Short mmCIF file of C-alpha atoms in Angstrom, two decimals:
data_model
loop_
_atom_site.label_atom_id
_atom_site.label_comp_id
_atom_site.label_asym_id
_atom_site.label_seq_id
_atom_site.Cartn_x
_atom_site.Cartn_y
_atom_site.Cartn_z
CA UNK A 1 74.34 -7.55 -37.29
CA UNK A 2 72.67 -5.62 -34.65
CA UNK A 3 69.08 -6.44 -34.00
CA UNK A 4 66.75 -3.54 -33.88
CA UNK A 5 64.35 -3.47 -30.98
CA UNK A 6 61.26 -1.41 -31.34
CA UNK A 7 59.77 0.12 -28.23
CA UNK A 8 56.11 -0.51 -27.87
CA UNK A 9 53.90 2.45 -28.83
CA UNK A 10 50.82 3.04 -26.76
CA UNK A 11 47.76 2.53 -28.88
CA UNK A 12 45.08 5.16 -28.64
CA UNK A 13 42.32 4.34 -26.19
CA UNK A 14 39.32 2.82 -27.85
CA UNK A 15 36.02 4.47 -27.17
CA UNK A 16 34.07 2.60 -24.52
CA UNK A 17 31.63 0.09 -25.83
CA UNK A 18 28.05 1.17 -25.70
CA UNK A 19 26.32 -0.31 -22.68
CA UNK A 20 22.90 -1.65 -23.15
CA UNK A 21 21.40 -1.52 -19.70
CA UNK A 22 17.85 -2.40 -18.98
CA UNK A 23 17.16 1.13 -17.81
CA UNK A 24 18.01 2.50 -21.30
CA UNK A 25 15.58 0.24 -23.07
CA UNK A 26 12.21 1.76 -23.92
CA UNK A 27 9.32 0.64 -21.70
CA UNK A 28 7.61 -2.52 -22.75
CA UNK A 29 4.20 -2.41 -24.44
CA UNK A 30 2.68 -3.97 -21.32
CA UNK A 31 4.06 -1.23 -19.14
CA UNK A 32 2.83 1.45 -21.49
CA UNK A 33 -0.63 -0.18 -21.51
CA UNK A 34 -0.61 -0.21 -17.71
CA UNK A 35 0.30 3.46 -17.61
CA UNK A 36 -2.50 4.26 -20.07
CA UNK A 37 -5.02 2.32 -17.93
CA UNK A 38 -3.91 4.18 -14.77
CA UNK A 39 -4.19 7.51 -16.49
CA UNK A 40 -7.73 6.70 -17.73
CA UNK A 41 -8.60 5.55 -14.27
CA UNK A 42 -7.47 8.84 -12.74
CA UNK A 43 -9.52 10.70 -15.34
CA UNK A 44 -12.61 8.62 -14.55
CA UNK A 45 -12.14 9.28 -10.84
CA UNK A 46 -12.06 13.04 -11.39
CA UNK A 47 -15.09 12.85 -13.68
CA UNK A 48 -17.01 10.70 -11.17
CA UNK A 49 -16.25 13.22 -8.38
CA UNK A 50 -17.46 16.10 -10.55
CA UNK A 51 -20.54 14.16 -11.57
CA UNK A 52 -21.41 13.31 -7.93
CA UNK A 53 -21.03 16.98 -6.92
CA UNK A 54 -23.19 18.20 -9.81
CA UNK A 55 -25.80 15.57 -9.14
CA UNK A 56 -25.93 16.50 -5.44
CA UNK A 57 -26.38 20.21 -6.35
CA UNK A 58 -29.05 19.39 -8.93
CA UNK A 59 -30.97 17.22 -6.44
CA UNK A 60 -30.78 19.95 -3.84
CA UNK A 61 -32.00 22.53 -6.35
CA UNK A 62 -34.84 20.31 -7.49
CA UNK A 63 -36.06 19.36 -4.01
CA UNK A 64 -36.17 23.02 -2.97
CA UNK A 65 -37.82 24.27 -6.18
CA UNK A 66 -40.40 21.52 -6.07
CA UNK A 67 -41.17 22.40 -2.38
CA UNK A 68 -40.35 18.84 -1.35
CA UNK A 69 -38.14 20.46 1.25
CA UNK A 70 -38.78 23.94 2.65
CA UNK A 71 -36.44 26.35 0.79
CA UNK A 72 -36.66 28.70 3.77
CA UNK A 73 -34.84 26.08 5.77
CA UNK A 74 -32.40 24.74 3.17
CA UNK A 75 -32.08 27.48 0.52
CA UNK A 76 -30.95 26.17 -2.89
CA UNK A 77 -27.73 26.45 -4.96
CA UNK A 78 -28.91 29.03 -7.47
CA UNK A 79 -29.72 31.42 -4.56
CA UNK A 80 -26.27 31.07 -3.09
CA UNK A 81 -24.34 32.63 -5.96
CA UNK A 82 -25.92 36.10 -5.69
CA UNK A 83 -25.46 35.95 -1.90
CA UNK A 84 -21.84 35.02 -2.41
CA UNK A 85 -21.27 37.88 -4.80
CA UNK A 86 -23.02 40.37 -2.43
CA UNK A 87 -20.85 39.28 0.55
CA UNK A 88 -17.78 39.39 -1.64
CA UNK A 89 -18.52 42.92 -2.89
CA UNK A 90 -19.11 44.45 0.53
CA UNK A 91 -15.97 42.82 1.96
CA UNK A 92 -17.77 40.81 4.68
CA UNK A 93 -16.97 37.42 3.21
CA UNK A 94 -13.25 38.09 2.91
CA UNK A 95 -13.11 39.46 6.43
CA UNK A 96 -15.00 36.59 8.02
CA UNK A 97 -13.04 33.98 6.01
CA UNK A 98 -9.71 35.51 6.94
CA UNK A 99 -10.71 35.67 10.62
CA UNK A 100 -11.50 31.94 10.65
CA UNK A 101 -8.45 31.03 8.64
CA UNK A 102 -6.06 33.00 10.83
CA UNK A 103 -7.50 31.52 14.04
CA UNK A 104 -7.35 27.98 12.58
CA UNK A 105 -3.70 28.31 11.50
CA UNK A 106 -2.77 29.70 14.98
CA UNK A 107 -4.58 26.92 16.77
CA UNK A 108 -3.21 24.35 14.38
CA UNK A 109 0.36 25.53 14.90
CA UNK A 110 0.01 25.72 18.68
CA UNK A 111 -1.56 22.26 18.83
CA UNK A 112 1.30 20.70 16.79
CA UNK A 113 4.04 22.38 18.77
CA UNK A 114 2.57 21.71 22.21
CA UNK A 115 1.48 18.17 21.27
CA UNK A 116 4.83 17.19 19.77
CA UNK A 117 6.74 18.70 22.72
CA UNK A 118 4.61 16.82 25.28
CA UNK A 119 4.85 13.60 23.28
CA UNK A 120 8.67 13.96 23.23
CA UNK A 121 8.66 14.49 26.97
CA UNK A 122 6.55 11.39 27.53
CA UNK A 123 8.90 9.36 25.28
CA UNK A 124 11.84 10.76 27.28
CA UNK A 125 10.41 9.74 30.63
CA UNK A 126 8.50 6.51 30.93
CA UNK A 127 7.63 7.39 34.50
CA UNK A 128 5.95 10.67 33.33
CA UNK A 129 3.96 8.72 30.67
CA UNK A 130 2.67 6.18 33.24
CA UNK A 131 1.56 9.02 35.54
CA UNK A 132 -0.09 11.19 32.85
CA UNK A 133 -1.58 8.52 30.56
CA UNK A 134 -4.96 8.19 32.34
CA UNK A 135 -5.34 11.97 32.58
CA UNK A 136 -4.59 12.33 28.84
CA UNK A 137 -7.22 9.71 28.00
CA UNK A 138 -9.87 11.37 30.12
CA UNK A 139 -8.96 14.83 28.73
CA UNK A 140 -9.26 13.56 25.18
CA UNK A 141 -12.59 11.88 25.85
CA UNK A 142 -14.24 14.95 27.43
CA UNK A 143 -16.62 16.97 25.27
CA UNK A 144 -14.60 20.08 24.52
CA UNK A 145 -17.60 22.30 24.07
CA UNK A 146 -17.89 22.32 27.84
CA UNK A 147 -14.76 24.43 27.93
CA UNK A 148 -16.28 27.30 25.84
CA UNK A 149 -17.59 29.38 28.77
CA UNK A 150 -14.36 28.73 30.70
CA UNK A 151 -12.21 29.95 27.82
CA UNK A 152 -14.55 32.92 27.31
CA UNK A 153 -13.99 33.96 30.96
CA UNK A 154 -10.28 33.27 30.92
CA UNK A 155 -9.31 34.49 27.46
CA UNK A 156 -12.11 36.85 26.44
CA UNK A 157 -14.14 36.82 23.24
CA UNK A 158 -11.12 37.50 20.98
CA UNK A 159 -8.89 34.64 22.17
CA UNK A 160 -11.30 31.96 23.33
CA UNK A 161 -11.49 30.54 19.79
CA UNK A 162 -7.75 29.83 19.96
CA UNK A 163 -8.31 28.03 23.27
CA UNK A 164 -10.97 25.87 21.73
CA UNK A 165 -8.85 25.02 18.71
CA UNK A 166 -5.96 23.91 20.92
CA UNK A 167 -8.24 22.05 23.37
CA UNK A 168 -9.80 19.95 20.63
CA UNK A 169 -6.64 19.14 18.71
CA UNK A 170 -3.75 18.97 21.24
CA UNK A 171 -4.66 15.76 23.03
CA UNK A 172 -5.08 13.80 19.85
CA UNK A 173 -1.75 15.14 18.69
CA UNK A 174 -0.02 14.00 21.94
CA UNK A 175 -1.37 10.49 21.71
CA UNK A 176 -0.76 10.01 17.96
CA UNK A 177 2.77 11.41 17.99
CA UNK A 178 3.72 9.49 21.12
CA UNK A 179 2.53 6.22 19.48
CA UNK A 180 4.67 7.14 16.49
CA UNK A 181 7.69 7.68 18.68
CA UNK A 182 7.13 4.33 20.38
CA UNK A 183 6.89 2.48 17.06
CA UNK A 184 10.45 3.40 16.07
CA UNK A 185 12.58 0.30 15.57
CA UNK A 186 14.35 -0.32 18.89
CA UNK A 187 17.33 -1.77 17.10
CA UNK A 188 17.98 1.65 15.52
CA UNK A 189 17.86 3.26 18.94
CA UNK A 190 20.24 0.65 20.36
CA UNK A 191 22.63 1.14 17.46
CA UNK A 192 22.69 4.91 18.00
CA UNK A 193 23.26 4.41 21.71
CA UNK A 194 26.07 1.96 20.99
CA UNK A 195 27.76 4.57 18.88
CA UNK A 196 27.69 6.98 21.81
CA UNK A 197 24.53 9.03 21.02
CA UNK A 198 22.92 10.71 23.97
CA UNK A 199 19.17 10.51 24.56
CA UNK A 200 18.69 13.98 23.05
CA UNK A 201 20.63 12.91 19.95
CA UNK A 202 18.59 9.77 19.65
CA UNK A 203 15.41 11.84 19.76
CA UNK A 204 16.72 14.41 17.26
CA UNK A 205 18.47 12.04 14.81
CA UNK A 206 16.52 8.80 15.03
CA UNK A 207 13.11 9.26 16.57
CA UNK A 208 11.96 12.50 14.99
CA UNK A 209 13.11 11.65 11.39
CA UNK A 210 11.66 8.15 11.72
CA UNK A 211 8.28 9.60 12.87
CA UNK A 212 7.78 11.87 9.86
CA UNK A 213 4.86 9.77 8.46
CA UNK A 214 3.24 9.93 11.89
CA UNK A 215 3.73 13.71 12.09
CA UNK A 216 2.18 14.18 8.66
CA UNK A 217 -0.79 12.07 9.78
CA UNK A 218 -1.12 14.28 12.83
CA UNK A 219 -1.07 17.34 10.56
CA UNK A 220 -3.92 15.96 8.53
CA UNK A 221 -6.04 15.33 11.59
CA UNK A 222 -5.10 18.56 13.31
CA UNK A 223 -6.03 20.89 10.47
CA UNK A 224 -9.62 19.62 10.57
CA UNK A 225 -9.81 19.47 14.39
CA UNK A 226 -8.46 23.02 14.77
CA UNK A 227 -11.06 24.27 12.31
CA UNK A 228 -13.78 22.54 14.26
CA UNK A 229 -12.52 24.19 17.50
CA UNK A 230 -12.49 27.58 15.91
CA UNK A 231 -16.03 27.26 14.50
CA UNK A 232 -17.30 26.05 17.88
CA UNK A 233 -15.63 29.02 19.57
CA UNK A 234 -17.13 31.42 16.98
CA UNK A 235 -20.57 29.93 17.59
CA UNK A 236 -20.43 30.86 21.20
CA UNK A 237 -18.40 34.07 21.65
CA UNK A 238 -16.96 35.60 18.51
CA UNK A 239 -18.14 38.71 16.63
CA UNK A 240 -16.42 37.71 13.37
CA UNK A 241 -15.62 34.59 11.38
CA UNK A 242 -17.55 32.07 9.41
CA UNK A 243 -19.00 30.54 12.56
CA UNK A 244 -20.32 33.89 13.62
CA UNK A 245 -21.73 34.40 10.06
CA UNK A 246 -23.54 31.09 10.27
CA UNK A 247 -25.07 31.85 13.71
CA UNK A 248 -26.00 35.41 12.80
CA UNK A 249 -27.64 34.26 9.55
CA UNK A 250 -29.69 31.66 11.29
CA UNK A 251 -30.84 34.10 13.94
CA UNK A 252 -32.25 36.47 11.29
CA UNK A 253 -33.57 33.56 9.11
CA UNK A 254 -31.30 34.38 6.20
CA UNK A 255 -30.51 30.79 5.16
CA UNK A 256 -28.78 31.94 2.01
CA UNK A 257 -26.05 33.51 4.21
CA UNK A 258 -25.85 30.38 6.39
CA UNK A 259 -25.49 27.99 3.44
CA UNK A 260 -23.01 30.32 1.64
CA UNK A 261 -20.81 30.43 4.77
CA UNK A 262 -21.06 26.59 5.03
CA UNK A 263 -19.97 26.19 1.36
CA UNK A 264 -17.03 28.60 1.87
CA UNK A 265 -16.10 26.68 4.98
CA UNK A 266 -16.14 23.41 3.05
CA UNK A 267 -13.86 24.95 0.33
CA UNK A 268 -11.55 26.37 2.96
CA UNK A 269 -11.20 23.04 4.75
CA UNK A 270 -10.58 21.30 1.44
CA UNK A 271 -7.85 23.75 0.45
CA UNK A 272 -6.11 23.34 3.79
CA UNK A 273 -6.23 19.57 3.50
CA UNK A 274 -4.77 19.77 -0.03
CA UNK A 275 -1.93 21.93 1.27
CA UNK A 276 -1.07 19.26 3.86
CA UNK A 277 -1.33 16.56 1.16
CA UNK A 278 1.07 18.53 -1.01
CA UNK A 279 3.47 18.73 1.97
CA UNK A 280 3.17 15.02 2.39
CA UNK A 281 4.10 14.43 -1.23
CA UNK A 282 7.18 16.64 -0.89
CA UNK A 283 8.20 15.00 2.36
CA UNK A 284 7.66 11.52 0.89
CA UNK A 285 10.22 12.26 -1.85
CA UNK A 286 12.77 13.11 0.78
CA UNK A 287 12.10 10.42 3.38
CA UNK A 288 10.50 7.82 1.20
#
């Protein structure tokens, strides 16, 4: 009798077992409670900021209305809104605001480009850094307002504001960015050099990406410093801009115009800072 041999038949693949990973589990009650506390805390912070702003405006209004302070010298919040609308309707506010904003952005961009390039050069050559370091320290410590008449003679009334913006911001940029370059882990630089990277490749692939937080910090400082430089330049030589509007309003004793321009200047600086903070959040997701 011949024995029958059966060839094995492949069994159908069984569906994979369900994996119960910790990431698939719902958050714990403690974690949800912590999230709720953090959300309430953020809400309270926003409410506290709004309350502080409203209280400051109410105190300003009261002190002026009660003649505790001279309203001719300080104005008061309820008088600023009609002035704001009047300047908005005749187009002066938009023109002066745009003039200041454009000059600030140009000075800000030039300061970052020049400052980063000089800092890279100083990182590249230790000899150049040792030679230029005392001059950079002295230039950064000098009161930049002393340069206003020089820039006015060199650049004229239209471009002297750009010179002031760069003069105030560029030296801080050089020193901050250079310190960031120097703080890069030397082991990373040695590793790149061991793999055959040139000094330019080390700068481009190791130093610059590793200095992104420092560059963001320099952006935050520079946007305010460039604005300060533009306003100082407009105080002295410009015929347009929020700085010019402030000086012109004070000369004709129209404090409503002065205070309105100052409020617009505060809003403008806040918006520019928020733009840099948004950029920082986007960059943190990539390099964080």
